[in-house]
Amino acid sequence: MKTLLRLFLINFTAIYAATKIIPGLTYSGGFKSLAVGAFAFMFINWILVPLLKILFLPLNLLTVGLFAWLINVLALYALTTIVSDFQLLPYAFSGINFAGFNIPSMDMSPFLVAIAASFVIGAITHFLQWLVH
């Protein structure tokens, strides 16, 4: 029971932070829809993601693990499909220039938003799981 509550809180925090960092990932309905989304994402990561990893194991081995990131994008897309309050919207990224590292501005499609949000959610989730253990 503690493990499920911990996973729920980690997913809740990661999704909330991702919606604040990436403007293309939005939710409507307030705290209740965010809690439902975190529960659904926890369930997706618990059931669907391991099945997809087994199914796409040969492709994941060929790409040396890069395909696992696409599985996380599929999990995020499943979240937006299951919970209608979550949406992936296109937006104009203004670009970043930090310490000589430059990411130019671009128009991001919903697929690129899903990739960026998947990266942010994955990074936050792994960091919080590392912090807890």
PDB file of C-alpha atoms in Angstrom:
ATOM      1  CA  MET A   1       0.000   0.000   0.000  1.00  0.00           C
ATOM      2  CA  LYS A   2       2.843   2.384   0.819  1.00  0.00           C
ATOM      3  CA  THR A   3       4.445   1.585  -2.523  1.00  0.00           C
ATOM      4  CA  LEU A   4       1.281   2.461  -4.447  1.00  0.00           C
ATOM      5  CA  LEU A   5       0.877   5.711  -2.527  1.00  0.00           C
ATOM      6  CA  ARG A   6       4.519   6.589  -3.148  1.00  0.00           C
ATOM      7  CA  LEU A   7       4.167   5.874  -6.893  1.00  0.00           C
ATOM      8  CA  PHE A   8       0.979   7.943  -7.001  1.00  0.00           C
ATOM      9  CA  LEU A   9       2.655  10.918  -5.312  1.00  0.00           C
ATOM     10  CA  ILE A  10       5.715  10.672  -7.563  1.00  0.00           C
ATOM     11  CA  ASN A  11       3.550  10.549 -10.701  1.00  0.00           C
ATOM     12  CA  PHE A  12       1.381  13.384  -9.378  1.00  0.00           C
ATOM     13  CA  THR A  13       4.428  15.574  -8.803  1.00  0.00           C
ATOM     14  CA  ALA A  14       6.037  14.679 -12.125  1.00  0.00           C
ATOM     15  CA  ILE A  15       2.897  15.362 -14.160  1.00  0.00           C
ATOM     16  CA  TYR A  16       2.227  18.613 -12.313  1.00  0.00           C
ATOM     17  CA  ALA A  17       5.803  19.815 -12.885  1.00  0.00           C
ATOM     18  CA  ALA A  18       5.708  18.785 -16.553  1.00  0.00           C
ATOM     19  CA  THR A  19       2.511  20.763 -17.132  1.00  0.00           C
ATOM     20  CA  LYS A  20       4.198  23.825 -15.627  1.00  0.00           C
ATOM     21  CA  ILE A  21       7.453  23.386 -17.600  1.00  0.00           C
ATOM     22  CA  ILE A  22       5.964  22.337 -20.977  1.00  0.00           C
ATOM     23  CA  PRO A  23       3.045  24.604 -21.994  1.00  0.00           C
ATOM     24  CA  GLY A  24       1.876  22.095 -24.629  1.00  0.00           C
ATOM     25  CA  LEU A  25       0.885  19.515 -21.983  1.00  0.00           C
ATOM     26  CA  THR A  26      -2.245  20.842 -20.332  1.00  0.00           C
ATOM     27  CA  TYR A  27      -5.021  19.608 -18.105  1.00  0.00           C
ATOM     28  CA  SER A  28      -8.389  21.060 -17.232  1.00  0.00           C
ATOM     29  CA  GLY A  29     -10.470  20.371 -14.171  1.00  0.00           C
ATOM     30  CA  GLY A  30      -8.027  21.317 -11.430  1.00  0.00           C
ATOM     31  CA  PHE A  31      -6.723  19.107  -8.654  1.00  0.00           C
ATOM     32  CA  LYS A  32      -9.263  16.339  -9.228  1.00  0.00           C
ATOM     33  CA  SER A  33      -8.330  15.760 -12.864  1.00  0.00           C
ATOM     34  CA  LEU A  34      -4.623  15.927 -11.987  1.00  0.00           C
ATOM     35  CA  ALA A  35      -5.157  13.245  -9.326  1.00  0.00           C
ATOM     36  CA  VAL A  36      -7.115  11.082 -11.794  1.00  0.00           C
ATOM     37  CA  GLY A  37      -4.363  11.588 -14.370  1.00  0.00           C
ATOM     38  CA  ALA A  38      -1.654  10.630 -11.872  1.00  0.00           C
ATOM     39  CA  PHE A  39      -3.578   7.491 -10.916  1.00  0.00           C
ATOM     40  CA  ALA A  40      -4.115   6.573 -14.586  1.00  0.00           C
ATOM     41  CA  PHE A  41      -0.441   7.232 -15.387  1.00  0.00           C
ATOM     42  CA  MET A  42       0.591   5.083 -12.420  1.00  0.00           C
ATOM     43  CA  PHE A  43      -1.620   2.274 -13.728  1.00  0.00           C
ATOM     44  CA  ILE A  44      -0.241   2.712 -17.279  1.00  0.00           C
ATOM     45  CA  ASN A  45       3.346   2.550 -15.995  1.00  0.00           C
ATOM     46  CA  TRP A  46       2.510  -0.477 -13.869  1.00  0.00           C
ATOM     47  CA  ILE A  47       0.653  -2.548 -16.499  1.00  0.00           C
ATOM     48  CA  LEU A  48       1.102  -1.212 -20.043  1.00  0.00           C
ATOM     49  CA  VAL A  49       4.750  -0.104 -20.090  1.00  0.00           C
ATOM     50  CA  PRO A  50       6.227  -3.488 -19.038  1.00  0.00           C
ATOM     51  CA  LEU A  51       4.121  -5.221 -21.691  1.00  0.00           C
ATOM     52  CA  LEU A  52       5.293  -2.768 -24.348  1.00  0.00           C
ATOM     53  CA  LYS A  53       8.910  -3.224 -23.255  1.00  0.00           C
ATOM     54  CA  ILE A  54       8.600  -6.991 -23.679  1.00  0.00           C
ATOM     55  CA  LEU A  55       6.809  -6.604 -27.001  1.00  0.00           C
ATOM     56  CA  PHE A  56       9.387  -4.186 -28.403  1.00  0.00           C
ATOM     57  CA  LEU A  57      12.446  -5.822 -26.828  1.00  0.00           C
ATOM     58  CA  PRO A  58      14.136  -6.662 -30.175  1.00  0.00           C
ATOM     59  CA  LEU A  59      13.692  -3.097 -31.412  1.00  0.00           C
ATOM     60  CA  ASN A  60      14.924  -1.741 -28.087  1.00  0.00           C
ATOM     61  CA  LEU A  61      18.040  -3.919 -28.325  1.00  0.00           C
ATOM     62  CA  LEU A  62      18.703  -2.730 -31.894  1.00  0.00           C
ATOM     63  CA  THR A  63      18.460   0.916 -30.866  1.00  0.00           C
ATOM     64  CA  VAL A  64      20.545   0.356 -27.705  1.00  0.00           C
ATOM     65  CA  GLY A  65      17.730   1.444 -25.405  1.00  0.00           C
ATOM     66  CA  LEU A  66      16.571   4.547 -27.267  1.00  0.00           C
ATOM     67  CA  PHE A  67      13.255   2.931 -28.128  1.00  0.00           C
ATOM     68  CA  ALA A  68      12.381   2.847 -24.421  1.00  0.00           C
ATOM     69  CA  TRP A  69      11.919   6.603 -24.660  1.00  0.00           C
ATOM     70  CA  LEU A  70       9.328   6.107 -27.396  1.00  0.00           C
ATOM     71  CA  ILE A  71       7.527   3.641 -25.122  1.00  0.00           C
ATOM     72  CA  ASN A  72       7.285   6.431 -22.531  1.00  0.00           C
ATOM     73  CA  VAL A  73       5.874   8.720 -25.229  1.00  0.00           C
ATOM     74  CA  LEU A  74       3.261   6.038 -25.988  1.00  0.00           C
ATOM     75  CA  ALA A  75       2.421   5.877 -22.269  1.00  0.00           C
ATOM     76  CA  LEU A  76       1.893   9.645 -22.217  1.00  0.00           C
ATOM     77  CA  TYR A  77      -0.290   9.400 -25.323  1.00  0.00           C
ATOM     78  CA  ALA A  78      -2.291   6.648 -23.592  1.00  0.00           C
ATOM     79  CA  LEU A  79      -2.783   9.024 -20.657  1.00  0.00           C
ATOM     80  CA  THR A  80      -4.180  11.728 -22.943  1.00  0.00           C
ATOM     81  CA  THR A  81      -6.454   9.143 -24.563  1.00  0.00           C
ATOM     82  CA  ILE A  82      -7.754   7.626 -21.315  1.00  0.00           C
ATOM     83  CA  VAL A  83      -8.141  10.862 -19.332  1.00  0.00           C
ATOM     84  CA  SER A  84      -9.858  13.405 -21.568  1.00  0.00           C
ATOM     85  CA  ASP A  85      -8.858  16.338 -19.325  1.00  0.00           C
ATOM     86  CA  PHE A  86      -5.228  15.984 -20.459  1.00  0.00           C
ATOM     87  CA  GLN A  87      -4.255  17.326 -23.882  1.00  0.00           C
ATOM     88  CA  LEU A  88      -1.140  17.624 -25.985  1.00  0.00           C
ATOM     89  CA  LEU A  89      -1.293  20.957 -27.805  1.00  0.00           C
ATOM     90  CA  PRO A  90       1.106  22.516 -30.316  1.00  0.00           C
ATOM     91  CA  TYR A  91       2.948  25.610 -29.165  1.00  0.00           C
ATOM     92  CA  ALA A  92       5.760  27.930 -30.240  1.00  0.00           C
ATOM     93  CA  PHE A  93       8.968  27.220 -28.310  1.00  0.00           C
ATOM     94  CA  SER A  94      10.875  30.486 -27.881  1.00  0.00           C
ATOM     95  CA  GLY A  95      14.330  28.904 -27.659  1.00  0.00           C
ATOM     96  CA  ILE A  96      17.045  28.793 -24.996  1.00  0.00           C
ATOM     97  CA  ASN A  97      20.548  30.239 -24.907  1.00  0.00           C
ATOM     98  CA  PHE A  98      22.479  29.200 -21.803  1.00  0.00           C
ATOM     99  CA  ALA A  99      26.266  29.204 -21.341  1.00  0.00           C
ATOM    100  CA  GLY A 100      26.986  28.936 -25.052  1.00  0.00           C
ATOM    101  CA  PHE A 101      24.419  26.176 -25.544  1.00  0.00           C
ATOM    102  CA  ASN A 102      21.739  27.332 -27.966  1.00  0.00           C
ATOM    103  CA  ILE A 103      18.404  25.654 -28.728  1.00  0.00           C
ATOM    104  CA  PRO A 104      16.685  27.654 -31.471  1.00  0.00           C
ATOM    105  CA  SER A 105      13.027  28.623 -31.427  1.00  0.00           C
ATOM    106  CA  MET A 106      10.615  26.293 -33.195  1.00  0.00           C
ATOM    107  CA  ASP A 107       6.976  25.405 -33.567  1.00  0.00           C
ATOM    108  CA  MET A 108       6.371  22.178 -31.675  1.00  0.00           C
ATOM    109  CA  SER A 109       3.767  19.727 -32.889  1.00  0.00           C
ATOM    110  CA  PRO A 110       1.824  17.608 -30.385  1.00  0.00           C
ATOM    111  CA  PHE A 111       4.228  14.719 -31.079  1.00  0.00           C
ATOM    112  CA  LEU A 112       7.259  16.879 -30.208  1.00  0.00           C
ATOM    113  CA  VAL A 113       5.417  18.106 -27.119  1.00  0.00           C
ATOM    114  CA  ALA A 114       4.834  14.464 -26.134  1.00  0.00           C
ATOM    115  CA  ILE A 115       8.549  13.713 -26.568  1.00  0.00           C
ATOM    116  CA  ALA A 116       9.603  16.731 -24.476  1.00  0.00           C
ATOM    117  CA  ALA A 117       6.980  16.056 -21.790  1.00  0.00           C
ATOM    118  CA  SER A 118       7.977  12.387 -21.673  1.00  0.00           C
ATOM    119  CA  PHE A 119      11.594  13.408 -21.104  1.00  0.00           C
ATOM    120  CA  VAL A 120      10.642  15.840 -18.317  1.00  0.00           C
ATOM    121  CA  ILE A 121       8.276  13.370 -16.617  1.00  0.00           C
ATOM    122  CA  GLY A 122      10.867  10.595 -16.857  1.00  0.00           C
ATOM    123  CA  ALA A 123      13.651  12.767 -15.424  1.00  0.00           C
ATOM    124  CA  ILE A 124      11.517  13.976 -12.518  1.00  0.00           C
ATOM    125  CA  THR A 125      10.175  10.490 -11.805  1.00  0.00           C
ATOM    126  CA  HIS A 126      13.623   8.910 -11.771  1.00  0.00           C
ATOM    127  CA  PHE A 127      15.010  11.681  -9.586  1.00  0.00           C
ATOM    128  CA  LEU A 128      12.163  11.360  -7.058  1.00  0.00           C
ATOM    129  CA  GLN A 129      12.453   7.566  -6.987  1.00  0.00           C
ATOM    130  CA  TRP A 130      16.189   7.920  -6.389  1.00  0.00           C
ATOM    131  CA  LEU A 131      15.461  10.408  -3.601  1.00  0.00           C
ATOM    132  CA  VAL A 132      12.974   8.063  -1.911  1.00  0.00           C
ATOM    133  CA  HIS A 133      15.231   5.015  -2.028  1.00  0.00           C
TER     134      HIS A 133
END
